[in-house]
Structures are given as structure tokens and as C-alpha cells.
Amino acid sequence: GPAGLSAATELGKHNVDTLLIDDKNALGGKLVLQTHKFFGSEEDSRAGTRGHHIGKILAEELAQYSSVRTWVNSTALFVFSDKKVGVLKEGVYKLVSPQRILNAAGAREKFLRFPGNKLARIYGAGAF
């Protein structure tokens, strides 16, 4: 998501070897599902830009740093006591041995309670 992309970009600026893992097929987290234009200041939050475009912009900025690798369609499953990380990468289990771990796992919606909110076909963007 945007936090992971921003962190990886900052690390890339300092030529730090970095692996960014994203469970979706494109970088950007929930931004790839956002079709509305964001509000706020242009400088701080790219106001007036649609979320899925922000995800693409952040991914393009990140791509210029050769010290940063990205794994899409991948899920970090577990951090073991020896600090190794188990990752499911495109259906294959991998074991990564990082020097440091930065967890930017993203957000989940909290639905407001209302009658019938447990019925089928009531979704938030995070369901996809």
C-alpha cells in the first residue's frame, strides 16, 4: 500500500537493499480500488487525484531505485523467532532472511453496525 511504497522509496533513495512484498497483482494496496478523487492538500495527499492513479504514481517513483525489489502476488505469512520471514510468492513458499523488517501491513475497513449488515453482497473495498 501507500505506506509500504513510501517507506521503500525512502530506503531506495539511500540505496538500501529492500524487498517490498504485496499480496495484490499490482503495487498500491487499497489505492488500486479507489476510483474517487482524494481531498486535502495537493502536496501532502495528491488532492484531486484518483486513488488508483496515486498507486501507479508511487509505484513509478519506486521503480527508479535499483536497490528495491518488489514481489507482487506474494504474502508474508510469518516471522520466525530467528527473524526469517516465510513468504508465499505466487504459490511457492520462500524463506527470506532480512537484516531488518518494516511492517506496513495496511488497513481494513470497520463497518458500522446497521440492521442487515451481515447479509451477503454487502462489501467494502477491502473484500476485493
PDB file of C-alpha atoms in Angstrom:
ATOM      1  CA  GLY A   1       0.000   0.000   0.000  1.00  0.00           C
ATOM      2  CA  PRO A   2       0.983   3.651   0.126  1.00  0.00           C
ATOM      3  CA  ALA A   3       2.862   3.313   3.437  1.00  0.00           C
ATOM      4  CA  GLY A   4       4.978   0.427   2.152  1.00  0.00           C
ATOM      5  CA  LEU A   5       5.619   2.174  -1.164  1.00  0.00           C
ATOM      6  CA  SER A   6       6.624   5.394   0.589  1.00  0.00           C
ATOM      7  CA  ALA A   7       8.919   3.578   3.022  1.00  0.00           C
ATOM      8  CA  ALA A   8      10.540   1.553   0.227  1.00  0.00           C
ATOM      9  CA  THR A   9      11.038   4.721  -1.829  1.00  0.00           C
ATOM     10  CA  GLU A  10      12.815   6.437   1.072  1.00  0.00           C
ATOM     11  CA  LEU A  11      15.036   3.382   1.539  1.00  0.00           C
ATOM     12  CA  GLY A  12      15.732   3.339  -2.201  1.00  0.00           C
ATOM     13  CA  LYS A  13      16.844   6.987  -2.078  1.00  0.00           C
ATOM     14  CA  HIS A  14      19.551   5.863   0.355  1.00  0.00           C
ATOM     15  CA  ASN A  15      20.483   2.806  -1.732  1.00  0.00           C
ATOM     16  CA  VAL A  16      19.324   0.360   0.954  1.00  0.00           C
ATOM     17  CA  ASP A  17      18.650  -3.162  -0.349  1.00  0.00           C
ATOM     18  CA  THR A  18      14.901  -3.558   0.103  1.00  0.00           C
ATOM     19  CA  LEU A  19      12.262  -6.158  -0.677  1.00  0.00           C
ATOM     20  CA  LEU A  20       8.664  -4.896  -0.868  1.00  0.00           C
ATOM     21  CA  ILE A  21       6.044  -7.644  -0.675  1.00  0.00           C
ATOM     22  CA  ASP A  22       2.459  -7.036  -1.851  1.00  0.00           C
ATOM     23  CA  ASP A  23      -0.337  -9.599  -1.911  1.00  0.00           C
ATOM     24  CA  LYS A  24      -2.059  -7.970  -4.892  1.00  0.00           C
ATOM     25  CA  ASN A  25      -1.020  -8.251  -8.554  1.00  0.00           C
ATOM     26  CA  ALA A  26      -0.132  -4.549  -8.624  1.00  0.00           C
ATOM     27  CA  LEU A  27       1.520  -2.274  -6.078  1.00  0.00           C
ATOM     28  CA  GLY A  28      -0.647   0.234  -4.245  1.00  0.00           C
ATOM     29  CA  GLY A  29      -2.693  -1.747  -1.740  1.00  0.00           C
ATOM     30  CA  LYS A  30      -6.236  -0.465  -1.349  1.00  0.00           C
ATOM     31  CA  LEU A  31      -5.400   2.532  -3.558  1.00  0.00           C
ATOM     32  CA  VAL A  32      -5.878   0.346  -6.634  1.00  0.00           C
ATOM     33  CA  LEU A  33      -9.557   0.040  -5.658  1.00  0.00           C
ATOM     34  CA  GLN A  34     -10.131   3.770  -5.078  1.00  0.00           C
ATOM     35  CA  THR A  35     -11.771   5.496  -8.030  1.00  0.00           C
ATOM     36  CA  HIS A  36     -12.697   8.720  -6.229  1.00  0.00           C
ATOM     37  CA  LYS A  37     -10.547  11.840  -6.181  1.00  0.00           C
ATOM     38  CA  PHE A  38      -8.717  12.419  -2.924  1.00  0.00           C
ATOM     39  CA  PHE A  39      -9.187  15.625  -0.943  1.00  0.00           C
ATOM     40  CA  GLY A  40      -6.773  17.576   1.217  1.00  0.00           C
ATOM     41  CA  SER A  41      -3.641  19.351   0.088  1.00  0.00           C
ATOM     42  CA  GLU A  42      -2.025  18.508  -3.240  1.00  0.00           C
ATOM     43  CA  GLU A  43       1.417  18.498  -1.639  1.00  0.00           C
ATOM     44  CA  ASP A  44       0.600  16.138   1.228  1.00  0.00           C
ATOM     45  CA  SER A  45      -2.040  13.843  -0.232  1.00  0.00           C
ATOM     46  CA  ARG A  46      -2.200  14.436  -4.008  1.00  0.00           C
ATOM     47  CA  ALA A  47      -5.631  16.037  -3.704  1.00  0.00           C
ATOM     48  CA  GLY A  48      -7.733  15.840  -6.846  1.00  0.00           C
ATOM     49  CA  THR A  49      -6.051  12.606  -7.981  1.00  0.00           C
ATOM     50  CA  ARG A  50      -7.893   9.302  -8.088  1.00  0.00           C
ATOM     51  CA  GLY A  51      -6.588   6.654  -5.703  1.00  0.00           C
ATOM     52  CA  HIS A  52      -5.685   4.108  -8.369  1.00  0.00           C
ATOM     53  CA  HIS A  53      -3.622   6.774 -10.149  1.00  0.00           C
ATOM     54  CA  ILE A  54      -1.812   7.590  -6.890  1.00  0.00           C
ATOM     55  CA  GLY A  55      -0.855   3.916  -6.580  1.00  0.00           C
ATOM     56  CA  LYS A  56       0.598   3.952 -10.101  1.00  0.00           C
ATOM     57  CA  ILE A  57       2.480   7.207  -9.428  1.00  0.00           C
ATOM     58  CA  LEU A  58       4.013   5.812  -6.227  1.00  0.00           C
ATOM     59  CA  ALA A  59       4.975   2.552  -7.990  1.00  0.00           C
ATOM     60  CA  GLU A  60       6.605   4.506 -10.841  1.00  0.00           C
ATOM     61  CA  GLU A  61       8.588   6.603  -8.353  1.00  0.00           C
ATOM     62  CA  LEU A  62       9.744   3.423  -6.623  1.00  0.00           C
ATOM     63  CA  ALA A  63      10.802   1.747  -9.891  1.00  0.00           C
ATOM     64  CA  GLN A  64      13.680   4.197 -10.339  1.00  0.00           C
ATOM     65  CA  TYR A  65      15.583   2.701  -7.364  1.00  0.00           C
ATOM     66  CA  SER A  66      17.549  -0.406  -8.328  1.00  0.00           C
ATOM     67  CA  SER A  67      18.169  -1.338  -4.685  1.00  0.00           C
ATOM     68  CA  VAL A  68      14.437  -2.044  -4.232  1.00  0.00           C
ATOM     69  CA  ARG A  69      12.927  -5.326  -5.418  1.00  0.00           C
ATOM     70  CA  THR A  70       9.195  -5.971  -5.418  1.00  0.00           C
ATOM     71  CA  TRP A  71       7.270  -9.215  -5.121  1.00  0.00           C
ATOM     72  CA  VAL A  72       3.620  -8.949  -6.118  1.00  0.00           C
ATOM     73  CA  ASN A  73       1.102 -11.775  -5.722  1.00  0.00           C
ATOM     74  CA  SER A  74       3.033 -12.587  -2.550  1.00  0.00           C
ATOM     75  CA  THR A  75       2.074 -12.766   1.114  1.00  0.00           C
ATOM     76  CA  ALA A  76       4.378 -12.534   4.123  1.00  0.00           C
ATOM     77  CA  LEU A  77       2.921 -15.286   6.288  1.00  0.00           C
ATOM     78  CA  PHE A  78       5.092 -15.476   9.379  1.00  0.00           C
ATOM     79  CA  VAL A  79       8.163 -14.025  11.082  1.00  0.00           C
ATOM     80  CA  PHE A  80      10.050 -16.829  12.819  1.00  0.00           C
ATOM     81  CA  SER A  81      11.992 -16.460  16.087  1.00  0.00           C
ATOM     82  CA  ASP A  82      15.266 -16.307  14.103  1.00  0.00           C
ATOM     83  CA  LYS A  83      13.793 -13.302  12.206  1.00  0.00           C
ATOM     84  CA  LYS A  84      13.422 -15.200   8.930  1.00  0.00           C
ATOM     85  CA  VAL A  85      10.204 -14.456   7.059  1.00  0.00           C
ATOM     86  CA  GLY A  86       8.034 -17.090   5.407  1.00  0.00           C
ATOM     87  CA  VAL A  87       6.537 -15.784   2.170  1.00  0.00           C
ATOM     88  CA  LEU A  88       4.063 -17.369  -0.230  1.00  0.00           C
ATOM     89  CA  LYS A  89       5.241 -15.997  -3.592  1.00  0.00           C
ATOM     90  CA  GLU A  90       2.969 -16.836  -6.498  1.00  0.00           C
ATOM     91  CA  GLY A  91       2.059 -20.180  -4.928  1.00  0.00           C
ATOM     92  CA  VAL A  92       5.613 -21.141  -3.890  1.00  0.00           C
ATOM     93  CA  TYR A  93       6.869 -20.943  -0.307  1.00  0.00           C
ATOM     94  CA  LYS A  94      10.039 -18.860   0.124  1.00  0.00           C
ATOM     95  CA  LEU A  95      12.171 -18.115   3.164  1.00  0.00           C
ATOM     96  CA  VAL A  96      13.652 -14.607   3.342  1.00  0.00           C
ATOM     97  CA  SER A  97      16.472 -13.624   5.716  1.00  0.00           C
ATOM     98  CA  PRO A  98      16.217  -9.840   6.131  1.00  0.00           C
ATOM     99  CA  GLN A  99      18.536  -7.676   8.220  1.00  0.00           C
ATOM    100  CA  ARG A 100      15.569  -5.526   9.253  1.00  0.00           C
ATOM    101  CA  ILE A 101      11.791  -5.830   8.963  1.00  0.00           C
ATOM    102  CA  LEU A 102       9.424  -2.927   8.408  1.00  0.00           C
ATOM    103  CA  ASN A 103       5.775  -3.956   8.628  1.00  0.00           C
ATOM    104  CA  ALA A 104       3.395  -1.721   6.679  1.00  0.00           C
ATOM    105  CA  ALA A 105       0.557  -4.239   6.540  1.00  0.00           C
ATOM    106  CA  GLY A 106      -2.161  -1.789   5.601  1.00  0.00           C
ATOM    107  CA  ALA A 107      -5.700  -1.140   6.720  1.00  0.00           C
ATOM    108  CA  ARG A 108      -9.023  -2.893   6.949  1.00  0.00           C
ATOM    109  CA  GLU A 109     -12.425  -1.264   6.991  1.00  0.00           C
ATOM    110  CA  LYS A 110     -14.511  -1.291  10.116  1.00  0.00           C
ATOM    111  CA  PHE A 111     -18.129  -1.487   9.101  1.00  0.00           C
ATOM    112  CA  LEU A 112     -20.708   0.437  11.051  1.00  0.00           C
ATOM    113  CA  ARG A 113     -23.367  -1.756  12.601  1.00  0.00           C
ATOM    114  CA  PHE A 114     -26.773  -1.484  11.000  1.00  0.00           C
ATOM    115  CA  PRO A 115     -29.626  -3.946  10.608  1.00  0.00           C
ATOM    116  CA  GLY A 116     -28.766  -6.456   7.895  1.00  0.00           C
ATOM    117  CA  ASN A 117     -25.063  -5.638   7.644  1.00  0.00           C
ATOM    118  CA  LYS A 118     -24.217  -9.353   7.812  1.00  0.00           C
ATOM    119  CA  LEU A 119     -26.196 -10.150   4.676  1.00  0.00           C
ATOM    120  CA  ALA A 120     -24.461 -11.460   1.595  1.00  0.00           C
ATOM    121  CA  ARG A 121     -23.362  -8.917  -1.009  1.00  0.00           C
ATOM    122  CA  ILE A 122     -22.596  -6.109   1.428  1.00  0.00           C
ATOM    123  CA  TYR A 123     -18.919  -5.377   0.846  1.00  0.00           C
ATOM    124  CA  GLY A 124     -16.287  -2.735   1.359  1.00  0.00           C
ATOM    125  CA  ALA A 125     -13.322  -2.193  -0.957  1.00  0.00           C
ATOM    126  CA  GLY A 126     -11.199  -4.477   1.231  1.00  0.00           C
ATOM    127  CA  ALA A 127     -13.254  -7.503   0.244  1.00  0.00           C
ATOM    128  CA  PHE A 128     -11.602  -7.497  -3.144  1.00  0.00           C
TER     129      PHE A 128
END
